[in-house]
Tab-separated table of N, CA, C and O in Angstrom:
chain	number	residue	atom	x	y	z
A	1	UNK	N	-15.304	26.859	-38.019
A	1	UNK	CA	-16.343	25.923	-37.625
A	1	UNK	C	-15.716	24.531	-37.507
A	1	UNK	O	-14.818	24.135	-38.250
A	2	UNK	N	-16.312	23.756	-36.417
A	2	UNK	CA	-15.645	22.829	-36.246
A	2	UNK	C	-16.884	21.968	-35.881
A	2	UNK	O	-17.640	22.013	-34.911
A	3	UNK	N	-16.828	20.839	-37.431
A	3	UNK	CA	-17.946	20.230	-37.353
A	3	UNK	C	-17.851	18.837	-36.652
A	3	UNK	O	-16.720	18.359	-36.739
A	4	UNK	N	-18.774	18.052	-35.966
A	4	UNK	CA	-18.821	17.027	-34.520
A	4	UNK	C	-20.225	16.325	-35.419
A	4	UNK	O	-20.905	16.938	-36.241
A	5	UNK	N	-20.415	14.826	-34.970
A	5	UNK	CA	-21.383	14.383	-35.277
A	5	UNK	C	-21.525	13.189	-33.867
A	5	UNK	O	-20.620	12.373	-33.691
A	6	UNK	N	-22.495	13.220	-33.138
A	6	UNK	CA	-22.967	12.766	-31.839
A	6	UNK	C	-24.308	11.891	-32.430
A	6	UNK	O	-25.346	12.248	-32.986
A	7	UNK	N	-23.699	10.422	-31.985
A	7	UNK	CA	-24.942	9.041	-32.608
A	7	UNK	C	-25.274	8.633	-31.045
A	7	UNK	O	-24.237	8.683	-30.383
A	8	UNK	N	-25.909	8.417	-30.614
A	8	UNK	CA	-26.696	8.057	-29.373
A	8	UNK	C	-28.067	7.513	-29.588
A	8	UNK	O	-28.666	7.934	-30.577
A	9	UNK	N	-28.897	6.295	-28.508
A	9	UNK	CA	-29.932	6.084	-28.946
A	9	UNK	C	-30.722	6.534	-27.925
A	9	UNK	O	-30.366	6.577	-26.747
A	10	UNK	N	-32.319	7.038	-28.566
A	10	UNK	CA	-33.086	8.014	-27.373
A	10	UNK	C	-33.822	6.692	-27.219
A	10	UNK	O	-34.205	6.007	-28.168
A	11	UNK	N	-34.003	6.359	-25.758
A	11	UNK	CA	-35.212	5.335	-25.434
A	11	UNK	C	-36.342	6.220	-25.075
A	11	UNK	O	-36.339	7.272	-24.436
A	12	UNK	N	-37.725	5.277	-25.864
A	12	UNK	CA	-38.807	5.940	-25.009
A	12	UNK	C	-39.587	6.566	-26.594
A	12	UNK	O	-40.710	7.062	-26.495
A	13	UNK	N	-39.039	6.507	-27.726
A	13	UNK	CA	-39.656	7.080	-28.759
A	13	UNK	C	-40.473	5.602	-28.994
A	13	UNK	O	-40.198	4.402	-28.985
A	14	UNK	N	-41.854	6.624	-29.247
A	14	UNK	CA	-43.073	5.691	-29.474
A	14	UNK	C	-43.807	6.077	-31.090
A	14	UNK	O	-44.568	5.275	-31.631
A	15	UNK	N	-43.484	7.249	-31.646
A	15	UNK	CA	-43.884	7.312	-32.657
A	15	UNK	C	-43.305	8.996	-33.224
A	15	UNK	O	-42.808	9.910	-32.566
A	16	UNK	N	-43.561	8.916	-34.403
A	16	UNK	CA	-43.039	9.683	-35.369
A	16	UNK	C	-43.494	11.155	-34.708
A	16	UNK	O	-42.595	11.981	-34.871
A	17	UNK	N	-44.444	11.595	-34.133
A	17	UNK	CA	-44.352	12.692	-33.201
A	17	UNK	C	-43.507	13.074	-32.092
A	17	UNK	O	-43.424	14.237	-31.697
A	18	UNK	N	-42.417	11.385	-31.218
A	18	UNK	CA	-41.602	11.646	-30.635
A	18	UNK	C	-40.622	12.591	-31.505
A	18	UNK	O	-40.310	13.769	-31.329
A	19	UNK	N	-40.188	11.529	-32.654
A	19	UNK	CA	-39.002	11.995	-33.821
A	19	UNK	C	-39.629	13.582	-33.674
A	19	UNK	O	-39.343	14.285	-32.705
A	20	UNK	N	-40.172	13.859	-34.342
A	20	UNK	CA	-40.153	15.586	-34.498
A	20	UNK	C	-39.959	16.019	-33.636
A	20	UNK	O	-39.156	16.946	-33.528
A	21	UNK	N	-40.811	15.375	-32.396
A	21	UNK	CA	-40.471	16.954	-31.242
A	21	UNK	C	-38.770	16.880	-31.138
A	21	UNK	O	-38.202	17.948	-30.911
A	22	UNK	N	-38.047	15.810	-31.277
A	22	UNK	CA	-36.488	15.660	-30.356
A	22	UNK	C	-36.349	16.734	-31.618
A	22	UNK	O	-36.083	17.925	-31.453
A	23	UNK	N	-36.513	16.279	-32.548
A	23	UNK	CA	-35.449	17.040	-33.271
A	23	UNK	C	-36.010	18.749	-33.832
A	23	UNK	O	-35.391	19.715	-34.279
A	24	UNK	N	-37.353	18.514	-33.558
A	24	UNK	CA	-37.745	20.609	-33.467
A	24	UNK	C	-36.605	20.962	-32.261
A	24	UNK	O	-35.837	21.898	-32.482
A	25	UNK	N	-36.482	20.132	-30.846
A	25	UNK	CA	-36.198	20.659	-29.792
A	25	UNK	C	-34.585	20.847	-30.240
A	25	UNK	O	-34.159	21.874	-29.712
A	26	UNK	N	-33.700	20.270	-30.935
A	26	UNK	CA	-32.518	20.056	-30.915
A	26	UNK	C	-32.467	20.986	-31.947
A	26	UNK	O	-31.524	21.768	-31.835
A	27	UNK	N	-33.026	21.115	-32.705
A	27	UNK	CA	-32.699	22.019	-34.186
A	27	UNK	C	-32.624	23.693	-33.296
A	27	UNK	O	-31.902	24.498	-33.884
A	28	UNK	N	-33.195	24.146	-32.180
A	28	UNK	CA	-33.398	25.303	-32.015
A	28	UNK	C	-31.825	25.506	-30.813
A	28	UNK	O	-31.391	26.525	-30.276
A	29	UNK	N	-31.428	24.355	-30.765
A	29	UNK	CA	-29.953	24.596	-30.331
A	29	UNK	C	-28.744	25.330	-31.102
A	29	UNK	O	-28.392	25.116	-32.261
A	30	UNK	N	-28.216	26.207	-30.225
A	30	UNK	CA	-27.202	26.663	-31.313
A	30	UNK	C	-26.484	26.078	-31.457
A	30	UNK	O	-26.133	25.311	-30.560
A	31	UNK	N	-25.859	26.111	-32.674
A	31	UNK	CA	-24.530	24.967	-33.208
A	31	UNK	C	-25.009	24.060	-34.505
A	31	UNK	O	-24.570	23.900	-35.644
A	32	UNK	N	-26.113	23.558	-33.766
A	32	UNK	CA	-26.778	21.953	-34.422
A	32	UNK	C	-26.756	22.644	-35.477
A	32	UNK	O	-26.865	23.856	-35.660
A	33	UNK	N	-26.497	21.162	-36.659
A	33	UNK	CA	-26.498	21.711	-37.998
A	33	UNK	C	-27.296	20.911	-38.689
A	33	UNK	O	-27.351	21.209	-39.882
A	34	UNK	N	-28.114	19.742	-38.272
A	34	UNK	CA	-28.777	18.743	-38.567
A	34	UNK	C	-28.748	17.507	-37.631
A	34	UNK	O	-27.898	16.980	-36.915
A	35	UNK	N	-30.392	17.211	-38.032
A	35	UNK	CA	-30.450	15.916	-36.821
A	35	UNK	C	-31.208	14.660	-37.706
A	35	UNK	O	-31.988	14.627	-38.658
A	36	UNK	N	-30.751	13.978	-37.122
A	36	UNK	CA	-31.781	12.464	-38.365
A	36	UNK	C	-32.206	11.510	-37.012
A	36	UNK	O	-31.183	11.005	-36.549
A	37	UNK	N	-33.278	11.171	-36.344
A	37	UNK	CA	-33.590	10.596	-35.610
A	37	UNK	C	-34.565	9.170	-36.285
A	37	UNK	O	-35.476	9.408	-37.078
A	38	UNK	N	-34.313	8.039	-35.955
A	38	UNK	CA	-35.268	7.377	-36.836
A	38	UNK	C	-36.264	6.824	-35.681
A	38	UNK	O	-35.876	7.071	-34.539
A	39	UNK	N	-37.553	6.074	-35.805
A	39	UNK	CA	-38.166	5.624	-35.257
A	39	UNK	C	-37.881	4.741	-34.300
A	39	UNK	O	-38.548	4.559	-33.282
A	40	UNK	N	-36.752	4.106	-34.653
A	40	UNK	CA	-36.406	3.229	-33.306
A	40	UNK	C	-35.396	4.072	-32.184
A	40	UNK	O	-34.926	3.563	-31.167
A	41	UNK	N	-35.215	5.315	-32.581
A	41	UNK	CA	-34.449	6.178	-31.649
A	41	UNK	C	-33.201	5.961	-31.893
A	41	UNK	O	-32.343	5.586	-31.094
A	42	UNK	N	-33.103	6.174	-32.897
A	42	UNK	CA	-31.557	6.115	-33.073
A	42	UNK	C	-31.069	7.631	-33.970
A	42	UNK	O	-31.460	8.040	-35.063
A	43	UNK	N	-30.344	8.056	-33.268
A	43	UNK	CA	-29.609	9.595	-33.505
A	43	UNK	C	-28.706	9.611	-34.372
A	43	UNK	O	-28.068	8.677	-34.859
A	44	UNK	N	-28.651	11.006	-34.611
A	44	UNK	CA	-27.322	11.425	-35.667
A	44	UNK	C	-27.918	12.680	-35.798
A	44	UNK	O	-28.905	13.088	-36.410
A	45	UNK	N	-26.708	13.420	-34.753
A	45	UNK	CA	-26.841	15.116	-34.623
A	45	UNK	C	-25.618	15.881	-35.019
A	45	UNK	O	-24.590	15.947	-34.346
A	46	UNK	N	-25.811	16.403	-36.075
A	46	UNK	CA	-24.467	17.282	-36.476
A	46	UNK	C	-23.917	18.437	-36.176
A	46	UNK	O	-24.135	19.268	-37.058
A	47	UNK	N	-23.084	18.966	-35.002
A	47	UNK	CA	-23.242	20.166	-34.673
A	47	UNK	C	-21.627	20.705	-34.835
A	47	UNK	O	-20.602	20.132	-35.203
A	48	UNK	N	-21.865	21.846	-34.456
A	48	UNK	CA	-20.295	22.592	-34.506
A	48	UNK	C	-19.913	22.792	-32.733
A	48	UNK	O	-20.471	23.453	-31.858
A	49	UNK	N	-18.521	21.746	-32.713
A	49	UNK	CA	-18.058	21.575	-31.320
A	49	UNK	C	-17.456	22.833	-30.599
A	49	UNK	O	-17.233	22.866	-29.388
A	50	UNK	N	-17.151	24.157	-31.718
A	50	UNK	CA	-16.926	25.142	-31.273
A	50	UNK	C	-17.883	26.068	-30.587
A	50	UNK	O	-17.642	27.197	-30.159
A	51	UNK	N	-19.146	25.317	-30.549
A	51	UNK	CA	-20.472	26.057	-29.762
A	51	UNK	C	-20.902	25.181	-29.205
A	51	UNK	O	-21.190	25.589	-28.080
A	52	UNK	N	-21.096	24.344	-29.286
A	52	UNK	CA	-21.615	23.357	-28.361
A	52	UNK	C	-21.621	22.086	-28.258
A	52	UNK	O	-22.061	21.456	-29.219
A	53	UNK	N	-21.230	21.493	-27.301
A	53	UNK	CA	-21.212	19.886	-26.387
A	53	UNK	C	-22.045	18.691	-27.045
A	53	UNK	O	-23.226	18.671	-27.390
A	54	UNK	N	-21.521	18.165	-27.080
A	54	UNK	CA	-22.212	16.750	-27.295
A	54	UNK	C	-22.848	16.188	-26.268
A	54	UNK	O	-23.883	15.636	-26.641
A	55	UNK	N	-22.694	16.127	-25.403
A	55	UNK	CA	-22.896	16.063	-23.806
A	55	UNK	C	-24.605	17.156	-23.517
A	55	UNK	O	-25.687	16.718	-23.125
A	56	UNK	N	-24.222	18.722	-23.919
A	56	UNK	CA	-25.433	19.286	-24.134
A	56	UNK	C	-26.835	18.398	-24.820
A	56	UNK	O	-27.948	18.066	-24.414
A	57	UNK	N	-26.119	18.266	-25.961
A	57	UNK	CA	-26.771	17.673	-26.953
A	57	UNK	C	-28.185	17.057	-26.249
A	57	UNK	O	-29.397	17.272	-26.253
A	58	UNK	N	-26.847	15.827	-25.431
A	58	UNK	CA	-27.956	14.732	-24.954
A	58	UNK	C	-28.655	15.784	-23.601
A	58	UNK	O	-29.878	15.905	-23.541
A	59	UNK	N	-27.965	16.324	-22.820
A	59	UNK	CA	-28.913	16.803	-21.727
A	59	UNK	C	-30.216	17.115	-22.012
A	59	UNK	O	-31.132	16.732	-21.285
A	60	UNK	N	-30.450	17.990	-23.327
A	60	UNK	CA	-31.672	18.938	-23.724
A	60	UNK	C	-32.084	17.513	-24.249
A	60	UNK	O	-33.174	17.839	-24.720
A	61	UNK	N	-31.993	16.248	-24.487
A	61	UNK	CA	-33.037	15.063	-24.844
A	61	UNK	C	-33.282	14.426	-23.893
A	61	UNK	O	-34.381	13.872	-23.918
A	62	UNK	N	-32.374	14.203	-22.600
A	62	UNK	CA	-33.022	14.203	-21.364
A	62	UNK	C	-34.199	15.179	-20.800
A	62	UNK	O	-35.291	14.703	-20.491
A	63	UNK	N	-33.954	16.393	-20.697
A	63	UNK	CA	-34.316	16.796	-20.198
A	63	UNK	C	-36.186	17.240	-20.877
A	63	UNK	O	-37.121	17.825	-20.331
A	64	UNK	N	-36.020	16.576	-22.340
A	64	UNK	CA	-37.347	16.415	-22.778
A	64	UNK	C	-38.298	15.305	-22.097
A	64	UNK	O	-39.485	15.161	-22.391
A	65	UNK	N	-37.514	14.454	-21.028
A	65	UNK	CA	-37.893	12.812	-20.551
A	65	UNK	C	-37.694	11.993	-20.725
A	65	UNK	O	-38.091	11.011	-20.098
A	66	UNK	N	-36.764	12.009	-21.950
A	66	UNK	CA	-36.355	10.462	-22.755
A	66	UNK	C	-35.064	10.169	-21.953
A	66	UNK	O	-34.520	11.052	-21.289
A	67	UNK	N	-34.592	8.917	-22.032
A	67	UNK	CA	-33.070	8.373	-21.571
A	67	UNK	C	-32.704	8.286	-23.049
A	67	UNK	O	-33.396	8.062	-24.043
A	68	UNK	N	-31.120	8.587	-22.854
A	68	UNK	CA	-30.277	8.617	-24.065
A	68	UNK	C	-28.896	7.512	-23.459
A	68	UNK	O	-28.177	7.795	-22.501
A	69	UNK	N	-28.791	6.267	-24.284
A	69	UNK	CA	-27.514	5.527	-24.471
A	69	UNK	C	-26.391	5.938	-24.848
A	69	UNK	O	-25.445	5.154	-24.939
């Protein structure tokens, strides 16, 4: 296992129901090993780089609607 930690900020989080959904949506990624998103959108996703991208990471938080820095 080869553990990766990916900090990026999600724009567009408006409240503590954003936070959960990113991180229900990211937790059901394989790899991810933990996510800490805080209210102002600021990330910290821990995953194993031997399964998956950091790059992924952010696509699947795009692709929820949010822009990621």
């Amino acid at each position: 296992m080869a553990e990766s930690n990916a900090e990026f900020t999600v724009q567009g989080v408006e409240s503590e129901e954003d936070v959960r959904e990113i991180e229900d949506e990211l937790a059901e990624l394989k790899g991810v090993m933990g996510t800490d998103i805080d209210a102002d959108g600021e990330a910290a996703v821990k995953f194993d780089h031997d399964i998956l991208s950091e790059e992924r990471v952010k696509i699947t938080v795009r692709e929820m609607g949010y822009e990621v820095e």
